Amino acid sequence: MAFTKLPLFLFFIVLHGILFLSHPMHCNDEEDKLLQDINGYRHSLKLPNFTENGKAACLADKIADDLKDKPCDKKAHGYSSFAGSEPKFANFEKQLDKCDINFNTTEDGAILVACGPKIDSPEVLHNYTKTEYAKYINDSNYTGAGVGSKHGWVVVILSTDTSDGTFSGAVSLVPNIISMANFMVALLFGVLLLSVS
Ligand SMILES: *[C@@H]1O[C@H](CO)[C@@H](O)[C@H](O)[C@H]1NC(C)=O
Ligand SMILES: *[C@@H]1O[C@H](CO)[C@@H](O)[C@H](O)[C@H]1NC(C)=O
Ligand SMILES: *[C@@H]1O[C@H](CO)[C@@H](O)[C@H](O)[C@H]1NC(C)=O
Ligand SMILES: *[C@@H]1O[C@H](CO)[C@@H](O)[C@H](O)[C@H]1NC(C)=O
Ligand SMILES: *[C@@H]1O[C@H](CO)[C@@H](O)[C@H](O)[C@H]1NC(C)=O
């Protein structure tokens, strides 16, 4: 290919990467508010705020989406899992895949499920700061958090700074089919663009 067209080609690939492979944007005011309130509580305990963990938030959304049709009753806490306990979702692996998270980076995390009339009701915040969950919110080993919600179901995932709890995708060597397909499409378009220009 002509050298003059190479920069254009690379530009296209990079642009495509930015558009399609970047972390999913996370913008939900009520979920942000819950994280802020939880951080207010952390602040009152003189603990550092949780930083927002985008991949954990992606997973929290997927879990909340799966729970949304279940009746919201007292059993919400039963869906939670903590370091050393198995996640209680049949399609957990699939959910991890969708968010590009390696299972091995989830083991030290905590998945805290609640259900209330509304995510911004005092009951929900109360459940994260005043019930058995408080022990996890209190724990300085957790440094990041992701919040997801759907139809009153609220999922807060806490992540750590250690390799077993970051909720990241870095370790996986299994080729991600979606990313691969995206790359091939970019390549094709790039070649097409070159041939018509
Ligand atoms: C921590 O979160 C609280 C509540 O959202 C906020 O008021 C405070 O400014 C935050 N602190 C830092 C260091 O970001
Ligand atoms: C809060 O936690 C209690 C158990 O500790 C549970 O019975 C209740 O349903 C929970 N409420 C919400 C809104 O999750
Ligand atoms: C969380 O920390 C506060 C302040 O240190 C303490 O009063 C409370 O008992 C702790 N809660 C749990 C569940 O550990
Ligand atoms: C934090 O993690 C360390 C090492 O795993 C552990 O020894 C410590 O008890 C944890 N701290 C809390 C507050 O759970
Ligand atoms: C996850 O950890 C197990 C056991 O340490 C290891 O055998 C496996 O290869 C790891 N998987 C990935 C995808 O890193």
PDB file of C-alpha atoms and ligand atoms in Angstrom:
ATOM      1  CA  MET A   1       0.000   0.000   0.000  1.00  0.00           C
ATOM      2  CA  ALA A   2       1.094   3.550  -0.596  1.00  0.00           C
ATOM      3  CA  PHE A   3       2.924   5.004   2.387  1.00  0.00           C
ATOM      4  CA  THR A   4       0.950   8.236   2.263  1.00  0.00           C
ATOM      5  CA  LYS A   5      -2.239   6.352   2.979  1.00  0.00           C
ATOM      6  CA  LEU A   6      -0.850   4.455   5.937  1.00  0.00           C
ATOM      7  CA  PRO A   7      -1.558   7.201   8.509  1.00  0.00           C
ATOM      8  CA  LEU A   8      -5.187   7.381   7.377  1.00  0.00           C
ATOM      9  CA  PHE A   9      -5.461   3.637   7.699  1.00  0.00           C
ATOM     10  CA  LEU A  10      -3.990   3.652  11.195  1.00  0.00           C
ATOM     11  CA  PHE A  11      -6.178   6.575  12.167  1.00  0.00           C
ATOM     12  CA  PHE A  12      -9.236   4.602  11.141  1.00  0.00           C
ATOM     13  CA  ILE A  13      -8.211   1.581  13.165  1.00  0.00           C
ATOM     14  CA  VAL A  14      -7.518   3.697  16.235  1.00  0.00           C
ATOM     15  CA  LEU A  15     -10.782   5.604  15.859  1.00  0.00           C
ATOM     16  CA  HIS A  16     -12.650   2.340  15.556  1.00  0.00           C
ATOM     17  CA  GLY A  17     -10.903   1.081  18.663  1.00  0.00           C
ATOM     18  CA  ILE A  18     -11.945   4.144  20.611  1.00  0.00           C
ATOM     19  CA  LEU A  19     -15.544   3.925  19.446  1.00  0.00           C
ATOM     20  CA  PHE A  20     -16.158   0.231  19.920  1.00  0.00           C
ATOM     21  CA  LEU A  21     -13.708  -1.251  22.335  1.00  0.00           C
ATOM     22  CA  SER A  22     -13.632   1.382  25.042  1.00  0.00           C
ATOM     23  CA  HIS A  23     -15.297   0.669  28.363  1.00  0.00           C
ATOM     24  CA  PRO A  24     -19.032   1.026  28.274  1.00  0.00           C
ATOM     25  CA  MET A  25     -20.057   4.477  29.404  1.00  0.00           C
ATOM     26  CA  HIS A  26     -21.789   4.435  32.703  1.00  0.00           C
ATOM     27  CA  CYS A  27     -24.206   7.205  33.407  1.00  0.00           C
ATOM     28  CA  ASN A  28     -27.156   6.664  35.653  1.00  0.00           C
ATOM     29  CA  ASP A  29     -27.871   9.419  38.136  1.00  0.00           C
ATOM     30  CA  GLU A  30     -29.532   7.234  40.752  1.00  0.00           C
ATOM     31  CA  GLU A  31     -26.741   4.688  40.710  1.00  0.00           C
ATOM     32  CA  ASP A  32     -24.202   7.492  40.994  1.00  0.00           C
ATOM     33  CA  LYS A  33     -26.164   8.919  43.889  1.00  0.00           C
ATOM     34  CA  LEU A  34     -26.088   5.602  45.756  1.00  0.00           C
ATOM     35  CA  LEU A  35     -22.328   5.376  45.238  1.00  0.00           C
ATOM     36  CA  GLN A  36     -21.969   8.942  46.531  1.00  0.00           C
ATOM     37  CA  ASP A  37     -24.068   8.142  49.589  1.00  0.00           C
ATOM     38  CA  ILE A  38     -22.032   5.023  50.274  1.00  0.00           C
ATOM     39  CA  ASN A  39     -18.908   7.136  49.902  1.00  0.00           C
ATOM     40  CA  GLY A  40     -20.379   9.643  52.333  1.00  0.00           C
ATOM     41  CA  TYR A  41     -20.595   6.787  54.811  1.00  0.00           C
ATOM     42  CA  ARG A  42     -17.011   5.705  54.019  1.00  0.00           C
ATOM     43  CA  HIS A  43     -15.962   9.298  54.522  1.00  0.00           C
ATOM     44  CA  SER A  44     -17.607   9.377  57.943  1.00  0.00           C
ATOM     45  CA  LEU A  45     -15.529   6.324  58.887  1.00  0.00           C
ATOM     46  CA  LYS A  46     -12.399   8.077  57.609  1.00  0.00           C
ATOM     47  CA  LEU A  47     -11.966   5.484  54.886  1.00  0.00           C
ATOM     48  CA  PRO A  48     -10.983   6.427  51.340  1.00  0.00           C
ATOM     49  CA  ASN A  49     -13.867   6.727  48.878  1.00  0.00           C
ATOM     50  CA  PHE A  50     -14.585   3.867  46.550  1.00  0.00           C
ATOM     51  CA  THR A  51     -13.406   4.704  43.067  1.00  0.00           C
ATOM     52  CA  GLU A  52     -15.862   3.824  40.338  1.00  0.00           C
ATOM     53  CA  ASN A  53     -15.005   0.491  38.741  1.00  0.00           C
ATOM     54  CA  GLY A  54     -16.529   0.498  35.253  1.00  0.00           C
ATOM     55  CA  LYS A  55     -16.263  -3.231  34.652  1.00  0.00           C
ATOM     56  CA  ALA A  56     -17.752  -4.028  38.040  1.00  0.00           C
ATOM     57  CA  ALA A  57     -20.578  -1.622  37.185  1.00  0.00           C
ATOM     58  CA  CYS A  58     -21.098  -3.410  33.872  1.00  0.00           C
ATOM     59  CA  LEU A  59     -21.373  -6.739  35.686  1.00  0.00           C
ATOM     60  CA  ALA A  60     -23.682  -5.238  38.328  1.00  0.00           C
ATOM     61  CA  ASP A  61     -25.982  -4.041  35.532  1.00  0.00           C
ATOM     62  CA  LYS A  62     -26.045  -7.475  33.917  1.00  0.00           C
ATOM     63  CA  ILE A  63     -26.853  -9.159  37.233  1.00  0.00           C
ATOM     64  CA  ALA A  64     -29.595  -6.629  38.048  1.00  0.00           C
ATOM     65  CA  ASP A  65     -31.016  -7.183  34.575  1.00  0.00           C
ATOM     66  CA  ASP A  66     -31.213 -10.921  35.214  1.00  0.00           C
ATOM     67  CA  LEU A  67     -32.911 -10.421  38.580  1.00  0.00           C
ATOM     68  CA  LYS A  68     -35.386  -7.798  37.435  1.00  0.00           C
ATOM     69  CA  ASP A  69     -38.318 -10.156  36.856  1.00  0.00           C
ATOM     70  CA  LYS A  70     -38.011 -11.896  40.182  1.00  0.00           C
ATOM     71  CA  PRO A  71     -40.322 -10.740  42.948  1.00  0.00           C
ATOM     72  CA  CYS A  72     -38.599  -8.222  45.131  1.00  0.00           C
ATOM     73  CA  ASP A  73     -38.881  -9.759  48.576  1.00  0.00           C
ATOM     74  CA  LYS A  74     -36.842 -10.401  51.658  1.00  0.00           C
ATOM     75  CA  LYS A  75     -34.631 -12.909  49.899  1.00  0.00           C
ATOM     76  CA  ALA A  76     -32.510 -10.348  48.060  1.00  0.00           C
ATOM     77  CA  HIS A  77     -29.557 -10.886  50.370  1.00  0.00           C
ATOM     78  CA  GLY A  78     -29.524 -14.548  49.382  1.00  0.00           C
ATOM     79  CA  TYR A  79     -28.128 -13.622  45.962  1.00  0.00           C
ATOM     80  CA  SER A  80     -25.032 -12.021  47.413  1.00  0.00           C
ATOM     81  CA  SER A  81     -21.598 -13.571  47.349  1.00  0.00           C
ATOM     82  CA  PHE A  82     -18.367 -12.742  49.096  1.00  0.00           C
ATOM     83  CA  ALA A  83     -14.713 -13.674  48.864  1.00  0.00           C
ATOM     84  CA  GLY A  84     -14.593 -17.442  49.156  1.00  0.00           C
ATOM     85  CA  SER A  85     -18.211 -18.089  48.196  1.00  0.00           C
ATOM     86  CA  GLU A  86     -19.412 -19.047  44.741  1.00  0.00           C
ATOM     87  CA  PRO A  87     -21.520 -16.546  42.802  1.00  0.00           C
ATOM     88  CA  LYS A  88     -25.136 -17.714  42.748  1.00  0.00           C
ATOM     89  CA  PHE A  89     -25.958 -16.983  39.138  1.00  0.00           C
ATOM     90  CA  ALA A  90     -26.276 -19.747  36.572  1.00  0.00           C
ATOM     91  CA  ASN A  91     -24.969 -17.569  33.760  1.00  0.00           C
ATOM     92  CA  PHE A  92     -22.253 -15.781  35.720  1.00  0.00           C
ATOM     93  CA  GLU A  93     -19.544 -16.817  33.251  1.00  0.00           C
ATOM     94  CA  LYS A  94     -21.561 -15.432  30.360  1.00  0.00           C
ATOM     95  CA  GLN A  95     -22.091 -12.165  32.217  1.00  0.00           C
ATOM     96  CA  LEU A  96     -18.343 -11.937  32.867  1.00  0.00           C
ATOM     97  CA  ASP A  97     -17.688 -12.476  29.167  1.00  0.00           C
ATOM     98  CA  LYS A  98     -20.058  -9.696  28.180  1.00  0.00           C
ATOM     99  CA  CYS A  99     -18.188  -7.290  30.450  1.00  0.00           C
ATOM    100  CA  ASP A 100     -14.786  -8.659  29.443  1.00  0.00           C
ATOM    101  CA  ILE A 101     -13.875  -9.687  32.983  1.00  0.00           C
ATOM    102  CA  ASN A 102     -11.615 -12.616  33.838  1.00  0.00           C
ATOM    103  CA  PHE A 103     -13.178 -14.863  36.477  1.00  0.00           C
ATOM    104  CA  ASN A 104      -9.878 -14.995  38.358  1.00  0.00           C
ATOM    105  CA  THR A 105     -10.047 -11.272  39.045  1.00  0.00           C
ATOM    106  CA  THR A 106     -13.425 -11.564  40.795  1.00  0.00           C
ATOM    107  CA  GLU A 107     -12.594 -13.955  43.624  1.00  0.00           C
ATOM    108  CA  ASP A 108     -11.813 -11.377  46.306  1.00  0.00           C
ATOM    109  CA  GLY A 109     -14.749  -9.184  45.369  1.00  0.00           C
ATOM    110  CA  ALA A 110     -18.110  -8.886  47.049  1.00  0.00           C
ATOM    111  CA  ILE A 111     -21.440  -8.878  45.225  1.00  0.00           C
ATOM    112  CA  LEU A 112     -24.038  -7.264  47.457  1.00  0.00           C
ATOM    113  CA  VAL A 113     -27.656  -7.539  46.312  1.00  0.00           C
ATOM    114  CA  ALA A 114     -30.581  -5.603  47.747  1.00  0.00           C
ATOM    115  CA  CYS A 115     -34.090  -4.907  46.602  1.00  0.00           C
ATOM    116  CA  GLY A 116     -36.338  -2.044  47.567  1.00  0.00           C
ATOM    117  CA  PRO A 117     -39.169   0.051  46.240  1.00  0.00           C
ATOM    118  CA  LYS A 118     -36.649   2.408  44.650  1.00  0.00           C
ATOM    119  CA  ILE A 119     -32.890   2.539  44.439  1.00  0.00           C
ATOM    120  CA  ASP A 120     -32.887   5.993  46.036  1.00  0.00           C
ATOM    121  CA  SER A 121     -35.070   4.970  48.966  1.00  0.00           C
ATOM    122  CA  PRO A 122     -33.482   5.231  52.414  1.00  0.00           C
ATOM    123  CA  GLU A 123     -34.072   1.481  52.889  1.00  0.00           C
ATOM    124  CA  VAL A 124     -31.580   0.626  50.195  1.00  0.00           C
ATOM    125  CA  LEU A 125     -28.814   2.834  51.569  1.00  0.00           C
ATOM    126  CA  HIS A 126     -29.678   1.538  55.015  1.00  0.00           C
ATOM    127  CA  ASN A 127     -29.126  -2.008  53.805  1.00  0.00           C
ATOM    128  CA  TYR A 128     -25.640  -1.223  52.615  1.00  0.00           C
ATOM    129  CA  THR A 129     -24.563   0.697  55.667  1.00  0.00           C
ATOM    130  CA  LYS A 130     -26.518  -0.822  58.566  1.00  0.00           C
ATOM    131  CA  THR A 131     -26.971  -4.545  57.944  1.00  0.00           C
ATOM    132  CA  GLU A 132     -24.526  -7.419  57.518  1.00  0.00           C
ATOM    133  CA  TYR A 133     -23.311  -5.602  54.377  1.00  0.00           C
ATOM    134  CA  ALA A 134     -21.776  -2.827  56.472  1.00  0.00           C
ATOM    135  CA  LYS A 135     -18.886  -5.114  57.314  1.00  0.00           C
ATOM    136  CA  TYR A 136     -17.893  -5.069  53.638  1.00  0.00           C
ATOM    137  CA  ILE A 137     -18.537  -1.380  53.095  1.00  0.00           C
ATOM    138  CA  ASN A 138     -16.432  -0.780  56.232  1.00  0.00           C
ATOM    139  CA  ASP A 139     -13.546  -2.855  54.948  1.00  0.00           C
ATOM    140  CA  SER A 140     -10.557  -0.858  53.744  1.00  0.00           C
ATOM    141  CA  ASN A 141      -9.481  -3.778  51.541  1.00  0.00           C
ATOM    142  CA  TYR A 142     -12.254  -2.824  49.146  1.00  0.00           C
ATOM    143  CA  THR A 143     -11.198   0.151  47.097  1.00  0.00           C
ATOM    144  CA  GLY A 144     -13.544   0.235  44.123  1.00  0.00           C
ATOM    145  CA  ALA A 145     -17.247  -0.168  43.511  1.00  0.00           C
ATOM    146  CA  GLY A 146     -19.694  -0.592  40.666  1.00  0.00           C
ATOM    147  CA  VAL A 147     -23.444  -0.124  40.991  1.00  0.00           C
ATOM    148  CA  GLY A 148     -26.187  -1.569  38.810  1.00  0.00           C
ATOM    149  CA  SER A 149     -29.950  -1.504  39.202  1.00  0.00           C
ATOM    150  CA  LYS A 150     -33.152  -2.549  37.520  1.00  0.00           C
ATOM    151  CA  HIS A 151     -36.761  -2.483  38.723  1.00  0.00           C
ATOM    152  CA  GLY A 152     -35.831  -1.979  42.376  1.00  0.00           C
ATOM    153  CA  TRP A 153     -33.087  -4.565  42.320  1.00  0.00           C
ATOM    154  CA  VAL A 154     -29.772  -3.064  43.331  1.00  0.00           C
ATOM    155  CA  VAL A 155     -26.383  -4.699  42.912  1.00  0.00           C
ATOM    156  CA  VAL A 156     -23.260  -3.205  44.431  1.00  0.00           C
ATOM    157  CA  ILE A 157     -19.996  -4.915  43.542  1.00  0.00           C
ATOM    158  CA  LEU A 158     -16.920  -4.135  45.610  1.00  0.00           C
ATOM    159  CA  SER A 159     -13.482  -4.639  44.108  1.00  0.00           C
ATOM    160  CA  THR A 160      -9.985  -4.707  45.571  1.00  0.00           C
ATOM    161  CA  ASP A 161      -6.553  -3.551  44.442  1.00  0.00           C
ATOM    162  CA  THR A 162      -5.168  -7.088  44.581  1.00  0.00           C
ATOM    163  CA  SER A 163      -5.017  -9.175  41.400  1.00  0.00           C
ATOM    164  CA  ASP A 164      -7.780 -11.482  42.647  1.00  0.00           C
ATOM    165  CA  GLY A 165     -10.311  -8.707  43.024  1.00  0.00           C
ATOM    166  CA  THR A 166      -9.894  -6.022  40.379  1.00  0.00           C
ATOM    167  CA  PHE A 167     -12.697  -7.176  38.057  1.00  0.00           C
ATOM    168  CA  SER A 168     -10.501  -6.686  35.024  1.00  0.00           C
ATOM    169  CA  GLY A 169      -9.967  -8.583  31.834  1.00  0.00           C
ATOM    170  CA  ALA A 170      -6.211  -8.362  31.524  1.00  0.00           C
ATOM    171  CA  VAL A 171      -5.233 -11.932  32.361  1.00  0.00           C
ATOM    172  CA  SER A 172      -7.342 -13.681  29.774  1.00  0.00           C
ATOM    173  CA  LEU A 173      -5.541 -15.123  26.780  1.00  0.00           C
ATOM    174  CA  VAL A 174      -8.705 -16.554  25.288  1.00  0.00           C
ATOM    175  CA  PRO A 175      -9.336 -14.455  22.193  1.00  0.00           C
ATOM    176  CA  ASN A 176     -12.366 -12.291  22.650  1.00  0.00           C
ATOM    177  CA  ILE A 177     -14.545 -13.120  19.650  1.00  0.00           C
ATOM    178  CA  ILE A 178     -16.315  -9.753  19.690  1.00  0.00           C
ATOM    179  CA  SER A 179     -13.092  -7.715  19.772  1.00  0.00           C
ATOM    180  CA  MET A 180     -11.678  -9.939  17.088  1.00  0.00           C
ATOM    181  CA  ALA A 181     -14.729  -9.433  14.866  1.00  0.00           C
ATOM    182  CA  ASN A 182     -14.534  -5.690  15.486  1.00  0.00           C
ATOM    183  CA  PHE A 183     -10.912  -5.653  14.470  1.00  0.00           C
ATOM    184  CA  MET A 184     -11.626  -7.585  11.278  1.00  0.00           C
ATOM    185  CA  VAL A 185     -14.414  -5.164  10.359  1.00  0.00           C
ATOM    186  CA  ALA A 186     -12.075  -2.241  10.965  1.00  0.00           C
ATOM    187  CA  LEU A 187      -9.450  -3.875   8.816  1.00  0.00           C
ATOM    188  CA  LEU A 188     -11.934  -4.462   6.019  1.00  0.00           C
ATOM    189  CA  PHE A 189     -13.219  -0.903   6.102  1.00  0.00           C
ATOM    190  CA  GLY A 190      -9.665   0.380   6.212  1.00  0.00           C
ATOM    191  CA  VAL A 191      -8.773  -1.587   3.094  1.00  0.00           C
ATOM    192  CA  LEU A 192     -11.990  -0.472   1.403  1.00  0.00           C
ATOM    193  CA  LEU A 193     -11.273   3.143   2.271  1.00  0.00           C
ATOM    194  CA  LEU A 194      -7.795   2.835   0.786  1.00  0.00           C
ATOM    195  CA  SER A 195      -9.019   1.269  -2.418  1.00  0.00           C
ATOM    196  CA  VAL A 196     -11.537   4.025  -3.118  1.00  0.00           C
ATOM    197  CA  SER A 197      -9.320   6.953  -2.084  1.00  0.00           C
TER     198      SER A 197
HETATM  199  C1  LIG B   1     -15.840  11.190  48.960  1.00  0.00           C
HETATM  200  O1  LIG B   1     -17.234  11.093  48.743  1.00  0.00           O
HETATM  201  C2  LIG B   1     -17.985  12.072  49.436  1.00  0.00           C
HETATM  202  C3  LIG B   1     -19.451  11.764  49.215  1.00  0.00           C
HETATM  203  O2  LIG B   1     -19.745  11.609  47.852  1.00  0.00           O
HETATM  204  C4  LIG B   1     -17.596  13.453  48.943  1.00  0.00           C
HETATM  205  O3  LIG B   1     -18.306  14.439  49.677  1.00  0.00           O
HETATM  206  C5  LIG B   1     -16.103  13.647  49.141  1.00  0.00           C
HETATM  207  O4  LIG B   1     -15.702  14.878  48.586  1.00  0.00           O
HETATM  208  C6  LIG B   1     -15.325  12.517  48.486  1.00  0.00           C
HETATM  209  N1  LIG B   1     -13.934  12.645  48.834  1.00  0.00           N
HETATM  210  C7  LIG B   1     -12.972  12.591  47.923  1.00  0.00           C
HETATM  211  C8  LIG B   1     -11.574  12.678  48.438  1.00  0.00           C
HETATM  212  O5  LIG B   1     -13.210  12.485  46.724  1.00  0.00           O
HETATM  213  C1  LIG B   2     -32.490  -5.160  54.056  1.00  0.00           C
HETATM  214  O1  LIG B   2     -31.897  -6.229  54.740  1.00  0.00           O
HETATM  215  C2  LIG B   2     -32.777  -7.074  55.450  1.00  0.00           C
HETATM  216  C3  LIG B   2     -31.982  -8.180  56.072  1.00  0.00           C
HETATM  217  O2  LIG B   2     -30.851  -7.704  56.693  1.00  0.00           O
HETATM  218  C4  LIG B   2     -33.824  -7.629  54.536  1.00  0.00           C
HETATM  219  O3  LIG B   2     -34.765  -8.373  55.286  1.00  0.00           O
HETATM  220  C5  LIG B   2     -34.531  -6.503  53.810  1.00  0.00           C
HETATM  221  O4  LIG B   2     -35.445  -7.030  52.887  1.00  0.00           O
HETATM  222  C6  LIG B   2     -33.532  -5.660  53.095  1.00  0.00           C
HETATM  223  N1  LIG B   2     -34.159  -4.551  52.431  1.00  0.00           N
HETATM  224  C7  LIG B   2     -33.787  -4.151  51.235  1.00  0.00           C
HETATM  225  C8  LIG B   2     -34.442  -2.910  50.756  1.00  0.00           C
HETATM  226  O5  LIG B   2     -32.959  -4.738  50.589  1.00  0.00           O
HETATM  227  C1  LIG B   3     -18.492  -0.288  60.719  1.00  0.00           C
HETATM  228  O1  LIG B   3     -17.672   0.695  61.301  1.00  0.00           O
HETATM  229  C2  LIG B   3     -18.310   1.478  62.316  1.00  0.00           C
HETATM  230  C3  LIG B   3     -17.325   2.534  62.764  1.00  0.00           C
HETATM  231  O2  LIG B   3     -16.076   1.981  63.041  1.00  0.00           O
HETATM  232  C4  LIG B   3     -18.729   0.570  63.447  1.00  0.00           C
HETATM  233  O3  LIG B   3     -19.438   1.341  64.404  1.00  0.00           O
HETATM  234  C5  LIG B   3     -19.651  -0.506  62.927  1.00  0.00           C
HETATM  235  O4  LIG B   3     -19.964  -1.409  63.944  1.00  0.00           O
HETATM  236  C6  LIG B   3     -18.983  -1.247  61.789  1.00  0.00           C
HETATM  237  N1  LIG B   3     -19.939  -2.178  61.232  1.00  0.00           N
HETATM  238  C7  LIG B   3     -19.618  -3.415  60.926  1.00  0.00           C
HETATM  239  C8  LIG B   3     -20.737  -4.284  60.426  1.00  0.00           C
HETATM  240  O5  LIG B   3     -18.486  -3.848  61.006  1.00  0.00           O
HETATM  241  C1  LIG B   4      -7.501  -7.087  54.405  1.00  0.00           C
HETATM  242  O1  LIG B   4      -6.779  -8.116  53.758  1.00  0.00           O
HETATM  243  C2  LIG B   4      -5.743  -8.633  54.543  1.00  0.00           C
HETATM  244  C3  LIG B   4      -4.953  -9.601  53.678  1.00  0.00           C
HETATM  245  O2  LIG B   4      -5.791 -10.434  52.932  1.00  0.00           O
HETATM  246  C4  LIG B   4      -6.342  -9.318  55.760  1.00  0.00           C
HETATM  247  O3  LIG B   4      -5.335  -9.874  56.562  1.00  0.00           O
HETATM  248  C5  LIG B   4      -7.123  -8.266  56.570  1.00  0.00           C
HETATM  249  O4  LIG B   4      -7.781  -8.887  57.640  1.00  0.00           O
HETATM  250  C6  LIG B   4      -8.135  -7.589  55.680  1.00  0.00           C
HETATM  251  N1  LIG B   4      -8.727  -6.467  56.394  1.00  0.00           N
HETATM  252  C7  LIG B   4      -9.991  -6.418  56.711  1.00  0.00           C
HETATM  253  C8  LIG B   4     -10.451  -5.189  57.400  1.00  0.00           C
HETATM  254  O5  LIG B   4     -10.751  -7.341  56.409  1.00  0.00           O
HETATM  255  C1  LIG B   5      -7.332 -18.717  36.626  1.00  0.00           C
HETATM  256  O1  LIG B   5      -6.665 -19.334  37.714  1.00  0.00           O
HETATM  257  C2  LIG B   5      -6.505 -20.733  37.562  1.00  0.00           C
HETATM  258  C3  LIG B   5      -5.935 -21.284  38.857  1.00  0.00           C
HETATM  259  O2  LIG B   5      -4.979 -20.434  39.410  1.00  0.00           O
HETATM  260  C4  LIG B   5      -5.593 -20.994  36.379  1.00  0.00           C
HETATM  261  O3  LIG B   5      -5.405 -22.360  36.197  1.00  0.00           O
HETATM  262  C5  LIG B   5      -6.250 -20.417  35.143  1.00  0.00           C
HETATM  263  O4  LIG B   5      -5.409 -20.556  34.042  1.00  0.00           O
HETATM  264  C6  LIG B   5      -6.564 -18.944  35.333  1.00  0.00           C
HETATM  265  N1  LIG B   5      -7.358 -18.522  34.212  1.00  0.00           N
HETATM  266  C7  LIG B   5      -7.078 -17.424  33.513  1.00  0.00           C
HETATM  267  C8  LIG B   5      -7.973 -17.171  32.354  1.00  0.00           C
HETATM  268  O5  LIG B   5      -6.180 -16.668  33.812  1.00  0.00           O
END
